[in-house]
Structures are given as C-alpha cells and as structure tokens.
C-alpha cells in the first residue's frame, strides 16, 4: 500500500491535499548506542553496522504546506562474516526515531493530524529494511590508489580539475565507480526487532518557524501532547505488533512515580503498557551503553555533558533519569515524556518505495537539506510562508527533478472537521471572555 492510498483513507475528499515525501540517501554511521568495546577495549560487539536514513514528510492543503513530520530510521545489522561472535550478537534491528511533528495552522480544511501521523508511521513500518541497504554511503570509502587520481580536490590547480571533469564526462568508468562506492555489501535477517522511540515535549513551533504567531495554530500542551502520542503509538502497538512475542511498550515521565504514570494507561487498547523505558531493565546498567544517541535529543545532549564532566563511566541509568529531570529542558514546568516500543511486527515489512512515485530520494545530504529548508527555513508568521514554501518546492521539483508533489484525493467517508479557531483562541487564553475580568481604561 502506497503512502498516497494510506493518506487518502484519513483525509477528507476535495481538500486539494498533496504530499511531499523526501528521503535522504542511506548512510552508514557509528553505532547509535555506544558499544562497550569503544570505551573498555573489549571485543563484545564485534562488527555491527548501522545505517541511518531520514524521512521528511510534508502535507500541503490548497497549495500551502500545513503539516510536517521528521523521522529517522536506523537499521543495525551484524557482519555475518564474523562467525566467532555469532552467539552473542543481538538480532538485526530496525529503530524508528520520531523526531518532530508540527503544524502551522494555515490549513483551509480541518483534518485529523493524529490520523495523518499514525498512517505515516504505518507506512514507515511497511518499508522493507533491505530497501535502505541497497545503496548505502559507507562510513569510510575504500578507494584504490588509481581512483584517487581522478578526485576533484579544492587544493588542486583549476586546469587539473577541469581536465578531470572533462575525462569524467567522456569516460563513463568514473561514473560507474561513483555508484559502486555507495554500496555496502550487507543484508538484513528475515526476522528482526522493530523499536519505536520518541520524546514528547511541546513547543510553539518546531518545523514551521514563526508559525506560533498564527492564532489559528492549535498547540497541544505537555499533557495533551503526551496523550496524543500515546494514543497514536498505542494503536500501532495493538494493530501492527505481535503481542505474543517479546513485546514491550513503555512510557517514562521523568520525575513521576510508577503509579502516577500507570494512570495514563487507562483507556489504552494495549493492556500491558509499563512505566519505564525500552533501553534496559536494569537501572544499574551504565547509561552510556544503553541510551541511543539521536539527533537533537535531550537525552543525547545529557550524555555528551556527562562525557565533558568525565562522569560517563560512573552514571548508571537510575542516576541518568534522576539527573535528567533536573535539566533545564525538562524543568520548564511542562510535562515531557519518553515513549518506546520494542517487538516484532505482525506483517512482513516488504514494501519498497518508488523514486518519483511515493518518495524523492535526494542524491546527496546537501540536496536533502536544501529541499527541506524550503519548508523548515521559511518564515510562517503570515500565510505567505506556507504559500512560498509550496511554490518553491513545486518549482524545484518540476524544473530540476522533473517530479511533482503527489496529489491526494481523500475519502468520502472522512468528514472535514469544523473550522473552529475561536475554540482554539479560547484554549490559549488569547481572547477576552465574560469570565475574564476586563481592565478599566485609564481616564
Ligand atoms: N481548535 C480547537 N480544537 C482543535 C483545533 C482547533 N483549531 N485543532 C485541532 N483541535 C482538536 C482536535 O479536534 C482534536 O481533538 P480530539 O482529540 O478530541 O479529537 C485535538 O485537538 C488534536 O487534533 P489533531 O488534529 O490530531 O492535532 P493538532 O492539530 O492539535 O496537531 C500537533 C498536533 C502537531 C502536536 C500540534 O499541536 C502542533 O503543531 N504543536 C506544536 C509543535 C509540537 O509541540 N510538536 C510536537 C513535538 S514532540 C514530537 O513531535 C515527538
């Protein structure tokens, strides 16, 4: 099932919706959980390889971008050639880190952001992990000596670089070499663990700068946001994960005791939600070897701080969570939480997105950020930003890549929600009501 068909099921008909699905080229990175061997020098985790891919999905309504979601997918495989360590190697793993969701409030048609987010995650779960391993940019490239002669280097004379360029244009072998070095010879095991991780912290804006100035933007507070995500993930756990097999679903609210956290599970479809995290069951384990390092994540920032303070080898998970709640970004009196799921999916993930049809895979990380910035670096204090970003992305796609945004027809079964920005303003305390005492005007 394509992304379009999944989204059509949750969007109203005739909303003039379009989807922009941008994907970075998969690249090999250092392990996201620091291996013990890196610090202790032991050979416990010999040769696992991690491949990172970023998805950026933006929805437009009536030629304005109105919603965006940023997700990272990490695929970890073990090097099968290393038979000696086979027994202690953990199974292959797919980790989906939900980084940011945001809206800007300029949609002319009200839709359920929650449903849109849920089906995008369903789509990501359907993707075959081997799809990410087809053309990976390796961490280190093994060049032959003669290949290096053809590299275009800034330090080199202009004439030499021009000669190399003309050789490249005439001689196809150089081009073939470029393709080959983006290929890692690894494959994914049939049965694998899927993890989903996210950190919920409300903010006025994440991906649409300046959008908080729009009074029509609906911003959930900490508690609402945690429940919003819990509802989305709970549905995924119930419908997409194998409940009989090693399934873990956890919610951690730093600073809140187990009993109080447990109260949030009332109404969840999955009956076995636990207070805690999926990173380790043993609070005495060293945090450095359990907590994954994600981009722009407070847990990762705290781990880096522990390294700077030279406490990384003394801080266990108990201390880590305790001290984390004292950090500024956790202390701003808003409720923040960490949600995690770990288990096997019921359906086989066998879908491969098709370039130009339901995904645009950029040729470089530079191009990925360039295109993403058309949306995430625009100013959204007025509606102009939403129109401009739509115009710029569409223009780039048609003139540079001969591609288009994907049209969504929606479904007759989904009714457009009522536009009710007054409720929104009341919720944010921005309008004067009879319940609010009015200040006397000075004479
Ligand atoms: N006025 C009144 N109620 C509204 C309005 C409105 N304008 N818009 C939506 N609602 C109601 C909906 O009816 C729904 O109610 P229900 O649960 O009773 O059905 C509820 O609010 C949620 O509506 P959604 O359409 O699902 O979500 P929403 O439009 O509120 O978007 C989002 C949620 C993206 C989190 C938004 O609040 C936002 O942009 N927040 C700012 C950025 C942010 O904090 N992002 C999350 C970061 S954490 C992370 O991404 C991992």
Short mmCIF file of C-alpha atoms and ligand atoms in Angstrom, two decimals:
data_model
loop_
_atom_site.label_atom_id
_atom_site.label_comp_id
_atom_site.label_asym_id
_atom_site.label_seq_id
_atom_site.Cartn_x
_atom_site.Cartn_y
_atom_site.Cartn_z
CA UNK A 1 0.00 0.00 0.00
CA UNK A 2 1.48 3.35 -1.03
CA UNK A 3 1.70 6.42 1.15
CA UNK A 4 -0.94 8.05 -1.04
CA UNK A 5 -3.50 5.31 -0.54
CA UNK A 6 -2.95 5.28 3.25
CA UNK A 7 -3.35 9.05 3.47
CA UNK A 8 -6.41 9.04 1.21
CA UNK A 9 -8.14 6.93 3.87
CA UNK A 10 -7.75 9.58 6.57
CA UNK A 11 -8.17 12.85 4.66
CA UNK A 12 -11.45 14.40 3.57
CA UNK A 13 -12.39 14.45 -0.13
CA UNK A 14 -11.80 17.57 -2.25
CA UNK A 15 -9.36 19.08 0.25
CA UNK A 16 -6.78 19.61 -2.51
CA UNK A 17 -4.13 17.85 -0.41
CA UNK A 18 -0.70 16.92 -1.73
CA UNK A 19 2.18 15.08 -0.08
CA UNK A 20 5.91 15.67 -0.31
CA UNK A 21 7.99 12.73 0.87
CA UNK A 22 11.69 13.47 0.95
CA UNK A 23 14.23 10.83 1.88
CA UNK A 24 17.95 11.14 2.43
CA UNK A 25 20.32 8.67 0.87
CA UNK A 26 21.00 5.93 3.49
CA UNK A 27 24.44 6.30 5.04
CA UNK A 28 26.47 4.19 7.41
CA UNK A 29 27.10 5.77 10.80
CA UNK A 30 28.82 4.82 14.05
CA UNK A 31 26.54 2.73 16.33
CA UNK A 32 23.80 4.84 17.96
CA UNK A 33 24.30 3.02 21.24
CA UNK A 34 27.93 3.33 22.24
CA UNK A 35 29.45 -0.19 22.23
CA UNK A 36 31.34 -1.17 25.38
CA UNK A 37 34.31 -2.06 23.21
CA UNK A 38 34.72 1.62 22.30
CA UNK A 39 35.46 2.59 25.87
CA UNK A 40 36.69 -0.59 27.52
CA UNK A 41 38.53 -2.02 24.52
CA UNK A 42 36.70 -5.39 24.89
CA UNK A 43 35.50 -7.25 21.80
CA UNK A 44 31.93 -7.85 22.90
CA UNK A 45 30.15 -6.28 19.99
CA UNK A 46 32.48 -7.04 17.15
CA UNK A 47 31.18 -5.71 13.92
CA UNK A 48 27.69 -4.36 13.84
CA UNK A 49 26.91 -1.80 11.20
CA UNK A 50 24.28 0.91 11.43
CA UNK A 51 22.65 2.65 8.51
CA UNK A 52 20.75 5.90 9.03
CA UNK A 53 18.06 7.33 6.76
CA UNK A 54 16.00 10.44 7.29
CA UNK A 55 12.40 10.86 6.11
CA UNK A 56 10.80 14.28 5.90
CA UNK A 57 7.12 14.25 5.04
CA UNK A 58 5.11 17.42 4.49
CA UNK A 59 1.43 17.78 3.68
CA UNK A 60 0.00 20.67 1.70
CA UNK A 61 -3.59 21.85 1.53
CA UNK A 62 -4.80 24.16 -1.24
CA UNK A 63 -1.22 24.91 -2.30
CA UNK A 64 0.12 25.69 1.20
CA UNK A 65 2.31 23.45 3.34
CA UNK A 66 0.45 22.89 6.62
CA UNK A 67 1.95 19.86 8.39
CA UNK A 68 5.36 18.15 8.56
CA UNK A 69 6.90 15.12 10.24
CA UNK A 70 10.57 14.23 10.61
CA UNK A 71 11.60 10.61 11.19
CA UNK A 72 14.93 8.80 11.34
CA UNK A 73 15.23 5.09 10.58
CA UNK A 74 18.27 3.20 11.87
CA UNK A 75 18.99 -0.27 10.56
CA UNK A 76 21.54 -2.31 12.51
CA UNK A 77 22.93 -5.50 11.07
CA UNK A 78 25.70 -7.78 12.21
CA UNK A 79 28.57 -8.65 9.95
CA UNK A 80 27.82 -12.33 9.13
CA UNK A 81 31.38 -12.97 8.18
CA UNK A 82 32.36 -12.79 11.86
CA UNK A 83 31.22 -16.30 12.83
CA UNK A 84 33.24 -16.29 16.06
CA UNK A 85 30.83 -13.88 17.73
CA UNK A 86 27.56 -15.16 16.20
CA UNK A 87 26.15 -16.41 19.51
CA UNK A 88 26.45 -13.17 21.42
CA UNK A 89 25.34 -10.95 18.60
CA UNK A 90 21.97 -9.28 19.09
CA UNK A 91 19.44 -9.84 16.31
CA UNK A 92 19.09 -7.43 13.42
CA UNK A 93 17.16 -4.36 14.40
CA UNK A 94 15.17 -1.50 12.92
CA UNK A 95 14.82 1.58 15.08
CA UNK A 96 12.36 4.31 14.15
CA UNK A 97 13.03 7.59 15.92
CA UNK A 98 10.17 10.07 15.60
CA UNK A 99 11.94 13.38 15.79
CA UNK A 100 9.40 16.21 15.24
CA UNK A 101 5.81 16.77 14.21
CA UNK A 102 4.49 20.25 13.57
CA UNK A 103 1.62 22.20 12.02
CA UNK A 104 1.27 25.89 11.16
CA UNK A 105 -2.49 26.43 11.33
CA UNK A 106 -2.91 27.66 7.73
CA UNK A 107 -4.93 24.68 6.52
CA UNK A 108 -8.25 25.74 4.95
CA UNK A 109 -9.61 22.26 5.52
CA UNK A 110 -9.52 20.78 9.04
CA UNK A 111 -8.21 17.23 9.15
CA UNK A 112 -7.01 14.92 11.91
CA UNK A 113 -3.27 15.46 12.32
CA UNK A 114 -3.30 12.47 14.64
CA UNK A 115 -4.63 10.14 11.92
CA UNK A 116 -2.22 11.53 9.33
CA UNK A 117 0.72 10.94 11.71
CA UNK A 118 -0.47 7.41 12.53
CA UNK A 119 -0.77 6.34 8.88
CA UNK A 120 2.62 7.81 8.01
CA UNK A 121 4.11 5.64 10.77
CA UNK A 122 2.20 2.62 9.44
CA UNK A 123 3.77 3.34 6.06
CA UNK A 124 7.28 3.55 7.56
CA UNK A 125 6.66 0.19 9.29
CA UNK A 126 5.77 -1.36 5.93
CA UNK A 127 9.12 -0.46 4.36
CA UNK A 128 11.45 -3.41 3.82
CA UNK A 129 14.68 -2.81 5.81
CA UNK A 130 16.61 -4.19 2.84
CA UNK A 131 15.32 -1.22 0.83
CA UNK A 132 17.59 1.00 2.97
CA UNK A 133 20.58 -1.26 2.33
CA UNK A 134 20.54 -1.19 -1.45
CA UNK A 135 22.72 1.83 -1.90
CA UNK A 136 24.44 2.93 1.29
CA UNK A 137 27.08 5.57 1.64
CA UNK A 138 29.76 3.80 3.71
CA UNK A 139 31.35 5.34 6.77
CA UNK A 140 34.73 5.00 5.17
CA UNK A 141 35.29 4.52 1.49
CA UNK A 142 37.93 2.13 0.32
CA UNK A 143 39.45 3.79 -2.70
CA UNK A 144 42.08 2.29 -4.89
CA UNK A 145 45.18 4.39 -5.41
CA UNK A 146 44.39 4.98 -9.09
CA UNK A 147 40.85 6.16 -8.22
CA UNK A 148 42.26 8.93 -6.05
CA UNK A 149 44.00 10.43 -9.08
CA UNK A 150 40.57 11.25 -10.53
CA UNK A 151 39.24 13.11 -7.48
CA UNK A 152 38.47 16.77 -7.86
CA UNK A 153 40.19 18.48 -4.95
CA UNK A 154 39.91 22.14 -3.98
CA UNK A 155 43.66 22.39 -3.41
CA UNK A 156 44.45 21.17 -6.93
CA UNK A 157 45.08 23.56 -9.85
CA UNK A 158 41.94 24.64 -11.76
CA UNK A 159 43.37 23.29 -15.04
CA UNK A 160 43.90 19.85 -13.47
CA UNK A 161 40.39 19.76 -12.07
CA UNK A 162 38.94 20.81 -15.43
CA UNK A 163 40.89 18.03 -17.12
CA UNK A 164 39.50 15.52 -14.63
CA UNK A 165 35.97 16.83 -15.22
CA UNK A 166 36.27 16.50 -18.98
CA UNK A 167 37.72 12.99 -18.56
CA UNK A 168 34.76 12.15 -16.33
CA UNK A 169 32.32 13.40 -18.93
CA UNK A 170 33.99 11.43 -21.73
CA UNK A 171 34.77 8.32 -19.77
CA UNK A 172 31.87 6.53 -18.16
CA UNK A 173 34.05 4.36 -15.92
CA UNK A 174 34.46 7.17 -13.39
CA UNK A 175 30.71 7.48 -13.14
CA UNK A 176 30.29 3.76 -12.52
CA UNK A 177 32.88 3.94 -9.76
CA UNK A 178 30.85 6.69 -8.02
CA UNK A 179 27.85 4.39 -7.95
CA UNK A 180 29.82 1.43 -6.63
CA UNK A 181 31.30 3.18 -3.65
CA UNK A 182 27.79 3.96 -2.39
CA UNK A 183 27.16 0.28 -1.89
CA UNK A 184 27.67 -1.72 1.30
CA UNK A 185 27.59 -5.46 0.95
CA UNK A 186 25.20 -6.24 3.81
CA UNK A 187 21.74 -7.73 4.02
CA UNK A 188 19.02 -7.94 6.63
CA UNK A 189 17.86 -11.02 8.52
CA UNK A 190 14.28 -12.26 7.91
CA UNK A 191 13.14 -11.84 11.50
CA UNK A 192 14.07 -8.64 13.18
CA UNK A 193 13.17 -6.44 16.10
CA UNK A 194 11.48 -3.11 15.50
CA UNK A 195 11.83 -0.30 18.01
CA UNK A 196 9.98 3.00 18.03
CA UNK A 197 11.31 5.84 20.20
CA UNK A 198 10.19 9.38 20.73
CA UNK A 199 10.49 12.18 23.18
CA UNK A 200 7.38 14.30 23.65
CA UNK A 201 7.97 17.93 24.52
CA UNK A 202 5.54 20.62 23.45
CA UNK A 203 6.82 23.76 21.80
CA UNK A 204 5.21 26.61 19.92
CA UNK A 205 6.96 25.59 16.73
CA UNK A 206 9.48 23.04 15.50
CA UNK A 207 9.43 22.75 11.72
CA UNK A 208 7.49 25.92 10.80
CA UNK A 209 9.46 28.88 12.24
CA UNK A 210 7.30 31.81 13.30
CA UNK A 211 4.08 29.78 13.00
CA UNK A 212 3.25 30.35 16.68
CA UNK A 213 2.32 33.92 15.66
CA UNK A 214 -0.61 32.43 13.78
CA UNK A 215 -3.53 32.47 16.19
CA UNK A 216 -5.19 29.72 14.20
CA UNK A 217 -2.42 27.26 15.08
CA UNK A 218 -3.56 24.61 17.53
CA UNK A 219 -0.80 23.84 20.04
CA UNK A 220 -1.18 20.98 22.48
CA UNK A 221 0.21 21.40 25.99
CA UNK A 222 2.56 18.84 27.59
CA UNK A 223 -0.13 16.56 28.97
CA UNK A 224 -2.27 16.73 25.80
CA UNK A 225 0.78 16.05 23.62
CA UNK A 226 1.85 13.02 25.68
CA UNK A 227 -1.70 11.61 25.44
CA UNK A 228 -1.84 12.45 21.72
CA UNK A 229 1.33 10.46 21.02
CA UNK A 230 0.36 7.68 23.43
CA UNK A 231 -2.89 7.25 21.51
CA UNK A 232 -1.05 7.05 18.17
CA UNK A 233 1.58 4.60 19.40
CA UNK A 234 -0.96 2.53 21.33
CA UNK A 235 -2.94 1.95 18.13
CA UNK A 236 0.23 0.93 16.30
CA UNK A 237 1.18 -1.48 19.10
CA UNK A 238 -2.27 -3.03 19.13
CA UNK A 239 -2.63 -3.37 15.37
CA UNK A 240 0.87 -3.75 13.97
CA UNK A 241 2.92 -5.58 16.63
CA UNK A 242 2.91 -9.26 17.54
CA UNK A 243 1.52 -9.27 21.10
CA UNK A 244 2.62 -12.82 21.83
CA UNK A 245 6.29 -12.27 21.20
CA UNK A 246 8.61 -10.20 23.45
CA UNK A 247 6.58 -7.03 23.06
CA UNK A 248 7.49 -4.07 25.27
CA UNK A 249 5.62 -0.76 25.35
CA UNK A 250 6.89 1.81 27.83
CA UNK A 251 6.21 5.34 28.93
CA UNK A 252 8.64 7.28 31.07
CA UNK A 253 7.81 10.63 32.61
CA UNK A 254 10.99 11.78 34.34
CA UNK A 255 10.24 12.76 37.92
CA UNK A 256 6.86 10.99 38.06
CA UNK A 257 6.39 7.79 40.08
CA UNK A 258 5.30 4.47 38.60
CA UNK A 259 1.75 4.66 39.99
CA UNK A 260 1.04 8.08 38.54
CA UNK A 261 2.48 7.08 35.16
CA UNK A 262 0.27 3.97 35.22
CA UNK A 263 -2.84 6.18 35.39
CA UNK A 264 -2.16 7.38 31.85
CA UNK A 265 -2.68 3.85 30.53
CA UNK A 266 -6.37 3.86 31.38
CA UNK A 267 -8.15 3.69 28.03
CA UNK A 268 -5.15 2.27 26.15
CA UNK A 269 -6.01 -0.60 23.81
CA UNK A 270 -2.80 -2.49 24.60
CA UNK A 271 -3.17 -3.80 28.15
CA UNK A 272 0.49 -4.22 29.00
CA UNK A 273 1.92 -0.71 28.90
CA UNK A 274 4.67 -0.29 31.52
CA UNK A 275 6.16 2.67 33.29
CA UNK A 276 9.82 2.78 32.26
CA UNK A 277 11.87 2.66 29.10
CA UNK A 278 12.88 0.11 26.49
CA UNK A 279 16.59 0.83 26.76
CA UNK A 280 17.37 -1.51 29.68
CA UNK A 281 15.56 -3.33 32.50
CA UNK A 282 18.47 -2.93 34.88
CA UNK A 283 18.70 0.54 36.40
CA UNK A 284 22.27 -0.24 37.50
CA UNK A 285 23.47 -0.53 33.88
CA UNK A 286 25.68 2.27 32.64
CA UNK A 287 23.58 4.83 30.76
CA UNK A 288 26.32 5.31 28.16
CA UNK A 289 25.85 1.75 26.87
CA UNK A 290 22.02 1.77 26.88
CA UNK A 291 20.79 5.17 25.72
CA UNK A 292 20.86 5.73 21.95
CA UNK A 293 22.32 8.94 20.58
CA UNK A 294 19.68 10.61 18.43
CA UNK A 295 19.97 13.95 16.64
CA UNK A 296 18.66 16.98 18.54
CA UNK A 297 17.57 14.90 21.53
CA UNK A 298 17.90 15.99 25.19
CA UNK A 299 18.98 12.50 26.30
CA UNK A 300 21.87 12.63 23.86
CA UNK A 301 22.78 16.17 24.94
CA UNK A 302 22.91 14.98 28.54
CA UNK A 303 25.17 12.03 27.60
CA UNK A 304 27.53 14.47 25.88
CA UNK A 305 27.53 16.61 29.02
CA UNK A 306 28.44 13.55 31.11
CA UNK A 307 31.41 12.95 28.82
CA UNK A 308 32.53 16.57 29.30
CA UNK A 309 32.17 16.22 33.08
CA UNK A 310 34.11 12.96 32.98
CA UNK A 311 31.21 11.08 34.64
CA UNK A 312 30.19 8.93 31.69
CA UNK A 313 31.63 5.73 33.20
CA UNK A 314 30.06 6.37 36.63
CA UNK A 315 26.50 7.24 35.66
CA UNK A 316 24.02 4.39 35.75
CA UNK A 317 20.50 4.57 34.37
CA UNK A 318 18.97 5.39 37.77
CA UNK A 319 21.21 8.46 38.16
CA UNK A 320 20.80 9.32 34.47
CA UNK A 321 16.98 9.58 34.67
CA UNK A 322 17.12 11.28 38.06
CA UNK A 323 19.55 13.96 36.89
CA UNK A 324 17.88 14.34 33.50
CA UNK A 325 14.70 15.69 35.10
CA UNK A 326 16.78 18.44 36.68
CA UNK A 327 17.99 19.69 33.32
CA UNK A 328 16.60 22.95 32.07
CA UNK A 329 14.71 21.47 29.11
CA UNK A 330 12.87 19.07 31.44
CA UNK A 331 12.25 21.63 34.16
CA UNK A 332 10.20 24.19 32.29
CA UNK A 333 7.09 23.02 34.15
CA UNK A 334 5.73 21.34 31.02
CA UNK A 335 5.13 17.62 31.02
CA UNK A 336 7.67 15.76 28.89
CA UNK A 337 7.85 12.04 28.31
CA UNK A 338 9.78 9.29 26.57
CA UNK A 339 7.73 6.66 24.72
CA UNK A 340 9.28 3.43 23.50
CA UNK A 341 8.10 0.24 21.84
CA UNK A 342 10.10 -2.88 21.06
CA UNK A 343 8.89 -6.06 19.39
CA UNK A 344 8.20 -7.97 16.20
CA UNK A 345 5.67 -6.67 13.69
CA UNK A 346 2.77 -8.89 12.64
CA UNK A 347 3.04 -8.18 8.94
CA UNK A 348 6.24 -8.64 6.98
CA UNK A 349 7.76 -5.33 6.02
CA UNK A 350 8.16 -5.88 2.31
CA UNK A 351 7.36 -2.58 0.66
CA UNK A 352 9.95 -0.64 -1.34
CA UNK A 353 9.05 3.00 -2.02
CA UNK A 354 9.37 4.04 -5.66
CA UNK A 355 11.50 7.01 -6.61
CA UNK A 356 9.36 9.74 -8.15
CA UNK A 357 6.13 7.95 -7.21
CA UNK A 358 5.89 7.98 -3.43
CA UNK A 359 9.37 9.17 -2.45
CA UNK A 360 12.03 11.59 -3.57
CA UNK A 361 15.44 10.24 -2.62
CA UNK A 362 17.97 13.01 -2.92
CA UNK A 363 21.35 12.39 -4.49
CA UNK A 364 23.23 13.96 -1.56
CA UNK A 365 22.64 15.12 2.01
CA UNK A 366 23.25 18.65 0.76
CA UNK A 367 20.35 18.38 -1.67
CA UNK A 368 18.19 16.83 1.07
CA UNK A 369 18.77 19.80 3.40
CA UNK A 370 18.42 22.26 0.53
CA UNK A 371 14.94 20.93 -0.30
CA UNK A 372 13.91 20.50 3.34
CA UNK A 373 14.99 24.07 4.07
CA UNK A 374 12.49 25.37 1.52
CA UNK A 375 9.97 24.34 4.18
CA UNK A 376 11.73 24.37 7.54
CA UNK A 377 13.69 27.59 7.00
CA UNK A 378 10.74 29.67 5.73
CA UNK A 379 9.00 32.25 7.95
CA UNK A 380 5.43 31.32 8.87
CA UNK A 381 4.31 34.36 10.86
CA UNK A 382 1.92 35.04 7.98
CA UNK A 383 0.23 32.73 5.48
CA UNK A 384 2.72 33.89 2.84
CA UNK A 385 5.31 31.46 4.27
CA UNK A 386 3.07 28.45 3.67
CA UNK A 387 2.36 29.63 0.10
CA UNK A 388 6.02 30.48 -0.65
CA UNK A 389 7.36 27.15 0.60
CA UNK A 390 4.81 25.27 -1.51
CA UNK A 391 5.71 27.33 -4.58
CA UNK A 392 9.48 26.89 -4.09
CA UNK A 393 9.31 23.12 -3.55
CA UNK A 394 6.96 22.57 -6.52
CA UNK A 395 9.11 24.72 -8.76
CA UNK A 396 12.34 22.93 -7.75
CA UNK A 397 10.76 19.52 -8.26
CA UNK A 398 9.38 20.31 -11.71
CA UNK A 399 12.35 22.22 -13.11
CA UNK A 400 15.26 20.31 -11.51
CA UNK A 401 13.98 16.78 -10.96
CA UNK A 402 11.06 16.54 -13.37
CA UNK A 403 8.84 15.46 -10.47
CA UNK A 404 5.66 16.68 -8.76
CA UNK A 405 4.05 16.62 -5.36
CA UNK A 406 1.69 13.66 -5.01
CA UNK A 407 -1.99 14.50 -5.25
CA UNK A 408 -4.29 13.05 -2.60
CA UNK A 409 -7.95 12.57 -3.41
CA UNK A 410 -9.10 11.86 0.16
CA UNK A 411 -12.11 9.78 1.04
CA UNK A 412 -15.83 10.48 1.12
CA UNK A 413 -16.03 8.59 4.41
CA UNK A 414 -13.78 11.13 6.17
CA UNK A 415 -15.65 14.28 7.04
CA UNK A 416 -13.77 17.56 7.18
CA UNK A 417 -13.73 18.79 10.77
CA UNK A 418 -15.40 22.07 11.54
CA UNK A 419 -13.12 25.08 11.46
CA UNK A 420 -13.33 26.38 14.97
CA UNK A 421 -10.49 28.75 15.56
CA UNK A 422 -12.48 30.50 18.31
CA UNK A 423 -12.17 27.38 20.48
CA UNK A 424 -8.50 27.40 19.76
CA UNK A 425 -8.08 31.00 20.85
CA UNK A 426 -10.10 30.38 23.98
CA UNK A 427 -7.89 27.39 24.79
CA UNK A 428 -4.83 29.57 24.55
CA UNK A 429 -6.41 32.34 26.58
CA UNK A 430 -5.94 34.84 23.77
CA UNK A 431 -9.48 36.30 23.59
CA UNK A 432 -11.44 38.29 26.10
CA UNK A 433 -14.39 36.41 27.53
CA UNK A 434 -17.01 37.36 30.09
CA UNK A 435 -15.16 35.12 32.55
CA UNK A 436 -12.02 37.23 32.35
CA UNK A 437 -12.21 40.48 34.34
CA UNK A 438 -11.61 43.39 31.99
CA UNK A 439 -9.14 46.06 32.98
CA UNK A 440 -10.59 49.51 33.49
CA UNK A 441 -9.48 52.00 30.89
CA UNK A 442 -7.43 54.83 32.34
CA UNK A 443 -9.28 58.16 32.03
N1 LIG B 1 -9.36 24.38 17.90
C1 LIG B 1 -9.83 23.53 18.82
N2 LIG B 1 -9.52 22.22 18.84
C2 LIG B 1 -8.72 21.76 17.86
C3 LIG B 1 -8.19 22.60 16.85
C4 LIG B 1 -8.57 23.98 16.89
N3 LIG B 1 -8.10 24.83 15.99
N4 LIG B 1 -7.43 21.86 16.03
C5 LIG B 1 -7.46 20.60 16.50
N5 LIG B 1 -8.24 20.55 17.60
C6 LIG B 1 -8.53 19.38 18.43
C7 LIG B 1 -8.98 18.22 17.58
O1 LIG B 1 -10.38 18.23 17.40
C8 LIG B 1 -8.52 17.03 18.41
O2 LIG B 1 -9.45 16.80 19.44
P1 LIG B 1 -9.86 15.29 19.81
O3 LIG B 1 -8.61 14.64 20.33
O4 LIG B 1 -10.90 15.49 20.85
O5 LIG B 1 -10.34 14.66 18.56
C9 LIG B 1 -7.24 17.52 19.06
O6 LIG B 1 -7.31 18.94 19.04
C10 LIG B 1 -6.00 17.05 18.31
O7 LIG B 1 -6.15 17.43 16.95
P2 LIG B 1 -5.18 16.88 15.84
O8 LIG B 1 -5.67 17.33 14.51
O9 LIG B 1 -4.97 15.42 16.00
O10 LIG B 1 -3.79 17.55 16.22
P3 LIG B 1 -3.38 19.10 16.20
O11 LIG B 1 -3.88 19.80 15.01
O12 LIG B 1 -3.61 19.69 17.52
O13 LIG B 1 -1.78 18.91 15.97
C11 LIG B 1 0.40 18.94 16.94
C12 LIG B 1 -0.99 18.29 16.96
C13 LIG B 1 1.10 18.65 15.61
C14 LIG B 1 1.24 18.34 18.05
C15 LIG B 1 0.18 20.47 17.16
O14 LIG B 1 -0.31 20.68 18.45
C16 LIG B 1 1.43 21.31 16.99
O15 LIG B 1 1.78 21.68 15.87
N6 LIG B 1 2.13 21.62 18.10
C17 LIG B 1 3.32 22.45 18.08
C18 LIG B 1 4.59 21.64 17.84
C19 LIG B 1 4.74 20.47 18.81
O16 LIG B 1 4.67 20.62 20.02
N7 LIG B 1 5.02 19.28 18.22
C20 LIG B 1 5.21 18.04 18.97
C21 LIG B 1 6.65 17.84 19.28
S1 LIG B 1 7.02 16.28 20.03
C22 LIG B 1 7.33 15.25 18.75
O17 LIG B 1 7.00 15.57 17.64
C23 LIG B 1 7.97 13.89 19.00
#
